PDB file of C-alpha atoms in Angstrom:
ATOM      1  CA  MET H   1     -27.220  33.604  61.662  1.00 55.00           C
ATOM      2  CA  LYS H   2     -23.660  33.321  61.606  1.00 60.00           C
ATOM      3  CA  SER H   3     -21.983  31.610  58.735  1.00 57.00           C
ATOM      4  CA  LEU H   4     -19.427  28.830  59.490  1.00 52.00           C
ATOM      5  CA  VAL H   5     -17.145  29.902  56.377  1.00 53.00           C
ATOM      6  CA  PRO H   6     -14.237  32.564  57.664  1.00 57.00           C
ATOM      7  CA  LYS H   7     -14.135  35.668  55.607  1.00 59.00           C
ATOM      8  CA  CYS H   8     -10.183  35.337  55.165  1.00 54.00           C
ATOM      9  CA  PRO H   9      -8.652  36.130  52.002  1.00 63.00           C
ATOM     10  CA  TRP H  10      -8.173  33.018  49.102  1.00 62.00           C
ATOM     11  CA  PRO H  11      -4.513  32.616  49.327  1.00 65.00           C
ATOM     12  CA  LEU H  12      -4.387  32.511  52.138  1.00 62.00           C
ATOM     13  CA  LEU H  13      -6.803  29.479  52.817  1.00 61.00           C
ATOM     14  CA  LEU H  14      -4.764  27.925  49.798  1.00 65.00           C
ATOM     15  CA  LEU H  15      -0.848  28.132  51.531  1.00 64.00           C
ATOM     16  CA  LEU H  16      -2.446  26.887  54.866  1.00 64.00           C
ATOM     17  CA  LEU H  17      -3.857  23.678  52.659  1.00 64.00           C
ATOM     18  CA  LEU H  18      -0.528  23.434  50.961  1.00 63.00           C
ATOM     19  CA  LEU H  19       1.383  23.494  54.530  1.00 64.00           C
ATOM     20  CA  LEU H  20      -1.261  20.545  55.947  1.00 68.00           C
ATOM     21  CA  LEU H  21      -0.601  18.381  52.786  1.00 68.00           C
ATOM     22  CA  LEU H  22       3.057  18.661  52.694  1.00 61.00           C
ATOM     23  CA  PRO H  23       5.159  15.670  54.524  1.00 58.00           C
ATOM     24  CA  LEU H  24       6.388  16.328  57.430  1.00 52.00           C
ATOM     25  CA  LYS H  25      10.098  16.496  57.807  1.00 51.00           C
ATOM     26  CA  PRO H  26      12.083  15.145  60.967  1.00 50.00           C
ATOM     27  CA  GLN H  27      13.525  17.262  63.240  1.00 47.00           C
ATOM     28  CA  GLY H  28      17.396  16.367  63.885  1.00 49.00           C
ATOM     29  CA  ASP H  29      20.568  15.926  62.087  1.00 50.00           C
ATOM     30  CA  TYR H  30      20.644  12.365  60.351  1.00 50.00           C
ATOM     31  CA  TRP H  31      22.605  10.723  57.161  1.00 49.00           C
ATOM     32  CA  ASP H  32      19.678   8.811  54.839  1.00 51.00           C
ATOM     33  CA  LEU H  33      20.309   4.558  54.842  1.00 52.00           C
ATOM     34  CA  TYR H  34      22.462   4.895  51.415  1.00 56.00           C
ATOM     35  CA  GLU H  35      25.239   6.132  54.345  1.00 57.00           C
ATOM     36  CA  TYR H  36      26.016   3.015  55.602  1.00 59.00           C
ATOM     37  CA  GLU H  37      26.771   1.064  51.661  1.00 67.00           C
ATOM     38  CA  ILE H  38      30.093   3.713  51.307  1.00 73.00           C
ATOM     39  CA  ASP H  39      33.176   2.795  52.354  1.00 77.00           C
ATOM     40  CA  PRO H  40      33.405   4.523  56.485  1.00 76.00           C
ATOM     41  CA  GLU H  41      36.445   7.116  54.988  1.00 77.00           C
ATOM     42  CA  VAL H  42      34.225   8.364  52.538  1.00 77.00           C
ATOM     43  CA  ARG H  43      31.044   8.887  55.042  1.00 74.00           C
ATOM     44  CA  ASP H  44      33.606  10.749  58.021  1.00 75.00           C
ATOM     45  CA  TYR H  45      34.960  12.886  55.319  1.00 73.00           C
ATOM     46  CA  LEU H  46      31.429  13.191  53.872  1.00 72.00           C
ATOM     47  CA  ARG H  47      30.768  14.285  57.564  1.00 71.00           C
ATOM     48  CA  GLU H  48      33.060  16.266  58.157  1.00 69.00           C
ATOM     49  CA  LEU H  49      33.302  18.427  55.245  1.00 68.00           C
ATOM     50  CA  TYR H  50      29.233  19.429  55.837  1.00 67.00           C
ATOM     51  CA  SER H  51      29.248  19.357  58.695  1.00 66.00           C
ATOM     52  CA  THR H  52      28.255  22.490  60.799  1.00 62.00           C
ATOM     53  CA  GLY H  53      29.319  21.510  64.609  1.00 59.00           C
ATOM     54  CA  PRO H  54      32.357  21.918  66.021  1.00 56.00           C
ATOM     55  CA  THR H  55      35.547  20.794  64.755  1.00 58.00           C
ATOM     56  CA  LYS H  56      37.826  18.146  66.185  1.00 60.00           C
ATOM     57  CA  PRO H  57      40.352  18.764  68.712  1.00 64.00           C
ATOM     58  CA  PRO H  58      43.713  18.026  67.343  1.00 64.00           C
ATOM     59  CA  THR H  59      45.298  15.309  66.280  1.00 72.00           C
ATOM     60  CA  LYS H  60      49.268  14.042  66.601  1.00 77.00           C
ATOM     61  CA  GLU H  61      48.663  12.253  62.676  1.00 81.00           C
ATOM     62  CA  ARG H  62      46.293  15.736  61.854  1.00 80.00           C
ATOM     63  CA  ILE H  63      48.769  18.075  62.618  1.00 81.00           C
ATOM     64  CA  LYS H  64      51.564  15.914  60.754  1.00 83.00           C
ATOM     65  CA  GLU H  65      49.461  15.581  57.765  1.00 85.00           C
ATOM     66  CA  LYS H  66      48.470  19.211  58.062  1.00 87.00           C
ATOM     67  CA  ILE H  67      51.811  21.411  58.813  1.00 88.00           C
ATOM     68  CA  LEU H  68      54.598  18.401  57.547  1.00 89.00           C
ATOM     69  CA  ALA H  69      55.789  19.280  54.190  1.00 86.00           C
ATOM     70  CA  ASP H  70      56.700  15.830  51.999  1.00 81.00           C
ATOM     71  CA  PRO H  71      59.900  14.527  52.491  1.00 79.00           C
ATOM     72  CA  ASP H  72      59.722  12.688  49.621  1.00 79.00           C
ATOM     73  CA  ARG H  73      59.056  15.514  47.359  1.00 79.00           C
ATOM     74  CA  PRO H  74      61.001  19.014  46.559  1.00 78.00           C
ATOM     75  CA  LEU H  75      60.839  22.409  47.741  1.00 76.00           C
ATOM     76  CA  TYR H  76      60.613  23.670  45.118  1.00 79.00           C
ATOM     77  CA  ASP H  77      57.574  23.249  42.546  1.00 78.00           C
ATOM     78  CA  ASP H  78      55.515  26.532  41.849  1.00 82.00           C
ATOM     79  CA  ASN H  79      52.342  23.662  41.940  1.00 87.00           C
ATOM     80  CA  TYR H  80      53.217  22.069  45.091  1.00 88.00           C
ATOM     81  CA  CYS H  81      50.619  24.604  47.182  1.00 89.00           C
ATOM     82  CA  ASN H  82      48.371  24.067  44.928  1.00 89.00           C
ATOM     83  CA  SER H  83      48.634  20.712  44.733  1.00 88.00           C
ATOM     84  CA  GLU H  84      49.538  19.320  48.092  1.00 88.00           C
ATOM     85  CA  LEU H  85      46.603  21.690  49.323  1.00 87.00           C
ATOM     86  CA  MET H  86      43.614  19.691  47.813  1.00 86.00           C
ATOM     87  CA  SER H  87      45.490  16.707  48.166  1.00 85.00           C
ATOM     88  CA  ARG H  88      45.628  17.007  51.589  1.00 86.00           C
ATOM     89  CA  ASN H  89      41.958  18.070  52.017  1.00 83.00           C
ATOM     90  CA  ILE H  90      43.642  21.127  53.936  1.00 84.00           C
ATOM     91  CA  HIS H  91      40.389  24.023  53.918  1.00 83.00           C
ATOM     92  CA  TYR H  92      37.957  25.473  56.236  1.00 81.00           C
ATOM     93  CA  ARG H  93      34.144  24.235  55.203  1.00 80.00           C
ATOM     94  CA  ARG H  94      35.324  24.047  51.612  1.00 83.00           C
ATOM     95  CA  LEU H  95      36.449  27.375  51.862  1.00 88.00           C
ATOM     96  CA  CYS H  96      40.302  28.155  50.561  1.00 89.00           C
ATOM     97  CA  TYR H  97      43.019  29.713  53.756  1.00 89.00           C
ATOM     98  CA  PRO H  98      43.844  32.786  52.413  1.00 91.00           C
ATOM     99  CA  GLU H  99      47.835  32.337  53.637  1.00 92.00           C
ATOM    100  CA  HIS H 100      48.902  28.057  55.203  1.00 92.00           C
ATOM    101  CA  TYR H 101      52.560  27.187  55.983  1.00 92.00           C
ATOM    102  CA  PHE H 102      54.562  23.982  55.315  1.00 92.00           C
ATOM    103  CA  VAL H 103      57.793  23.218  56.747  1.00 93.00           C
ATOM    104  CA  THR H 104      60.609  20.496  56.664  1.00 90.00           C
ATOM    105  CA  GLU H 105      61.174  20.428  60.503  1.00 87.00           C
ATOM    106  CA  SER H 106      60.403  17.142  62.352  1.00 86.00           C
ATOM    107  CA  TYR H 107      57.107  16.552  64.118  1.00 87.00           C
ATOM    108  CA  SER H 108      59.463  16.601  67.519  1.00 88.00           C
ATOM    109  CA  ASP H 109      61.163  19.901  66.962  1.00 87.00           C
ATOM    110  CA  LEU H 110      57.851  21.828  66.327  1.00 88.00           C
ATOM    111  CA  GLN H 111      56.672  20.084  69.408  1.00 89.00           C
ATOM    112  CA  LYS H 112      59.923  21.963  71.415  1.00 90.00           C
ATOM    113  CA  ALA H 113      58.653  25.592  69.539  1.00 90.00           C
ATOM    114  CA  CYS H 114      56.024  25.652  71.838  1.00 89.00           C
ATOM    115  CA  TYR H 115      58.373  25.777  75.097  1.00 89.00           C
ATOM    116  CA  GLY H 116      60.378  28.418  72.792  1.00 87.00           C
ATOM    117  CA  GLN H 117      60.777  31.534  72.931  1.00 88.00           C
ATOM    118  CA  ARG H 118      57.245  33.874  72.826  1.00 88.00           C
ATOM    119  CA  VAL H 119      57.040  36.225  69.226  1.00 89.00           C
ATOM    120  CA  ARG H 120      54.587  38.672  67.821  1.00 86.00           C
ATOM    121  CA  CYS H 121      51.769  36.529  66.173  1.00 83.00           C
ATOM    122  CA  LYS H 122      50.328  37.380  62.952  1.00 77.00           C
ATOM    123  CA  ASN H 123      46.694  37.614  61.831  1.00 70.00           C
ATOM    124  CA  SER H 124      44.248  37.008  64.845  1.00 70.00           C
ATOM    125  CA  ALA H 125      46.311  34.067  66.691  1.00 69.00           C
ATOM    126  CA  THR H 126      46.537  35.148  70.349  1.00 76.00           C
ATOM    127  CA  PHE H 127      49.776  33.471  71.505  1.00 83.00           C
ATOM    128  CA  CYS H 128      52.522  32.371  69.648  1.00 88.00           C
ATOM    129  CA  ARG H 129      55.752  30.679  69.908  1.00 90.00           C
ATOM    130  CA  ARG H 130      58.910  30.155  68.030  1.00 90.00           C
ATOM    131  CA  SER H 131      61.001  27.389  66.506  1.00 90.00           C
ATOM    132  CA  MET H 132      64.436  26.919  68.156  1.00 88.00           C
ATOM    133  CA  LYS H 133      66.258  26.332  64.914  1.00 89.00           C
ATOM    134  CA  LEU H 134      65.932  27.723  60.837  1.00 91.00           C
ATOM    135  CA  ALA H 135      63.455  25.720  58.728  1.00 89.00           C
ATOM    136  CA  LYS H 136      63.367  26.068  54.937  1.00 91.00           C
ATOM    137  CA  GLY H 137      59.081  25.428  54.380  1.00 91.00           C
ATOM    138  CA  ILE H 138      56.413  27.034  51.822  1.00 92.00           C
ATOM    139  CA  GLN H 139      54.368  29.741  52.184  1.00 93.00           C
ATOM    140  CA  CYS H 140      51.002  29.073  50.664  1.00 93.00           C
ATOM    141  CA  THR H 141      49.132  32.385  49.558  1.00 93.00           C
ATOM    142  CA  LEU H 142      45.726  32.353  48.301  1.00 93.00           C
ATOM    143  CA  VAL H 143      45.705  33.719  44.477  1.00 94.00           C
ATOM    144  CA  ALA H 144      42.088  33.178  43.163  1.00 92.00           C
ATOM    145  CA  GLY H 145      39.422  31.520  44.306  1.00 91.00           C
ATOM    146  CA  LYS H 146      37.140  31.607  47.259  1.00 91.00           C
ATOM    147  CA  LYS H 147      35.795  27.770  47.577  1.00 89.00           C
ATOM    148  CA  ILE H 148      37.407  24.455  46.701  1.00 84.00           C
ATOM    149  CA  PRO H 149      38.427  23.447  43.760  1.00 85.00           C
ATOM    150  CA  GLU H 150      38.777  26.544  42.363  1.00 90.00           C
ATOM    151  CA  CYS H 151      41.839  27.629  44.988  1.00 90.00           C
ATOM    152  CA  LEU H 152      44.739  29.624  43.320  1.00 93.00           C
ATOM    153  CA  TYR H 153      47.965  29.487  45.743  1.00 93.00           C
ATOM    154  CA  GLN H 154      51.518  30.557  44.949  1.00 93.00           C
ATOM    155  CA  SER H 155      54.645  28.574  46.419  1.00 91.00           C
ATOM    156  CA  ILE H 156      56.980  30.721  48.132  1.00 92.00           C
ATOM    157  CA  PHE H 157      60.142  29.117  49.290  1.00 92.00           C
ATOM    158  CA  VAL H 158      61.252  30.723  52.588  1.00 92.00           C
ATOM    159  CA  THR H 159      63.662  29.302  55.337  1.00 93.00           C
ATOM    160  CA  GLY H 160      63.321  30.870  58.990  1.00 93.00           C
ATOM    161  CA  TYR H 161      62.229  30.370  62.472  1.00 93.00           C
ATOM    162  CA  ALA H 162      58.093  28.251  62.398  1.00 91.00           C
ATOM    163  CA  VAL H 163      56.019  30.519  64.638  1.00 91.00           C
ATOM    164  CA  VAL H 164      53.596  28.274  65.832  1.00 90.00           C
ATOM    165  CA  THR H 165      50.470  28.237  68.201  1.00 89.00           C
ATOM    166  CA  CYS H 166      50.663  25.417  70.508  1.00 87.00           C
ATOM    167  CA  GLN H 167      47.301  24.285  72.713  1.00 85.00           C
ATOM    168  CA  TRP H 168      47.525  21.454  75.296  1.00 83.00           C
ATOM    169  CA  ASP H 169      46.431  18.333  74.038  1.00 80.00           C
ATOM    170  CA  ASN H 170      44.817  16.280  77.682  1.00 81.00           C
ATOM    171  CA  ASP H 171      45.888  12.718  76.381  1.00 80.00           C
ATOM    172  CA  SER H 172      49.357  13.030  76.558  1.00 79.00           C
ATOM    173  CA  GLU H 173      49.322  15.892  78.626  1.00 84.00           C
ATOM    174  CA  GLU H 174      51.841  18.326  76.893  1.00 86.00           C
ATOM    175  CA  PHE H 175      51.527  20.906  74.516  1.00 87.00           C
ATOM    176  CA  ILE H 176      50.887  19.877  70.558  1.00 86.00           C
ATOM    177  CA  PRO H 177      51.719  22.821  68.071  1.00 88.00           C
ATOM    178  CA  ASN H 178      48.189  23.640  66.297  1.00 86.00           C
ATOM    179  CA  ASN H 179      48.939  25.116  63.685  1.00 86.00           C
ATOM    180  CA  VAL H 180      51.712  27.376  61.295  1.00 89.00           C
ATOM    181  CA  VAL H 181      51.089  30.523  61.645  1.00 89.00           C
ATOM    182  CA  ASN H 182      53.871  32.580  59.942  1.00 90.00           C
ATOM    183  CA  ILE H 183      57.998  31.881  59.127  1.00 91.00           C
ATOM    184  CA  LEU H 184      60.018  34.331  60.428  1.00 90.00           C
ATOM    185  CA  VAL H 185      63.511  35.459  58.004  1.00 88.00           C
ATOM    186  CA  PRO H 186      66.335  35.710  60.057  1.00 86.00           C
ATOM    187  CA  LYS H 187      68.127  39.608  59.912  1.00 78.00           C
TER     188      LYS H 187
END
């Protein structure tokens, strides 16, 4: 007569028993009940910070916040990049940007750049346009750190033509500037 007890090693049996005793985790991305007890702006910030899904399409307000320099603050501050990038929450999934630009142009002038002269792009951008007139700006170059809040930037003050990447906005049916990828200094 054969035995009903399987001939398995003990560690395998213990592993199977542990798997059966562990509580099941629900599938899907959900937030616990405490999410609804916090401020909606903080909740949205946390969702965006820790999300792994596609990024939101750029809006006019986000572009203004991300690209345009603060008009009330002088540009010639050595700590400009460190404080502005941190206070404006500019990062990519908590990683420091290796380089970022702020310009003093108005949003309408930057939008006109989307219809300006086509120029060679820097880094991985594929289609860039140059602004029509000279603008003052700041080039923020990463010096140290990989994740926020350890990012340390060098602020370099530049006057030149802003080079922008643009994206079509279905709501307004026009091109909007997506990012400033360089500031070309005239020769």
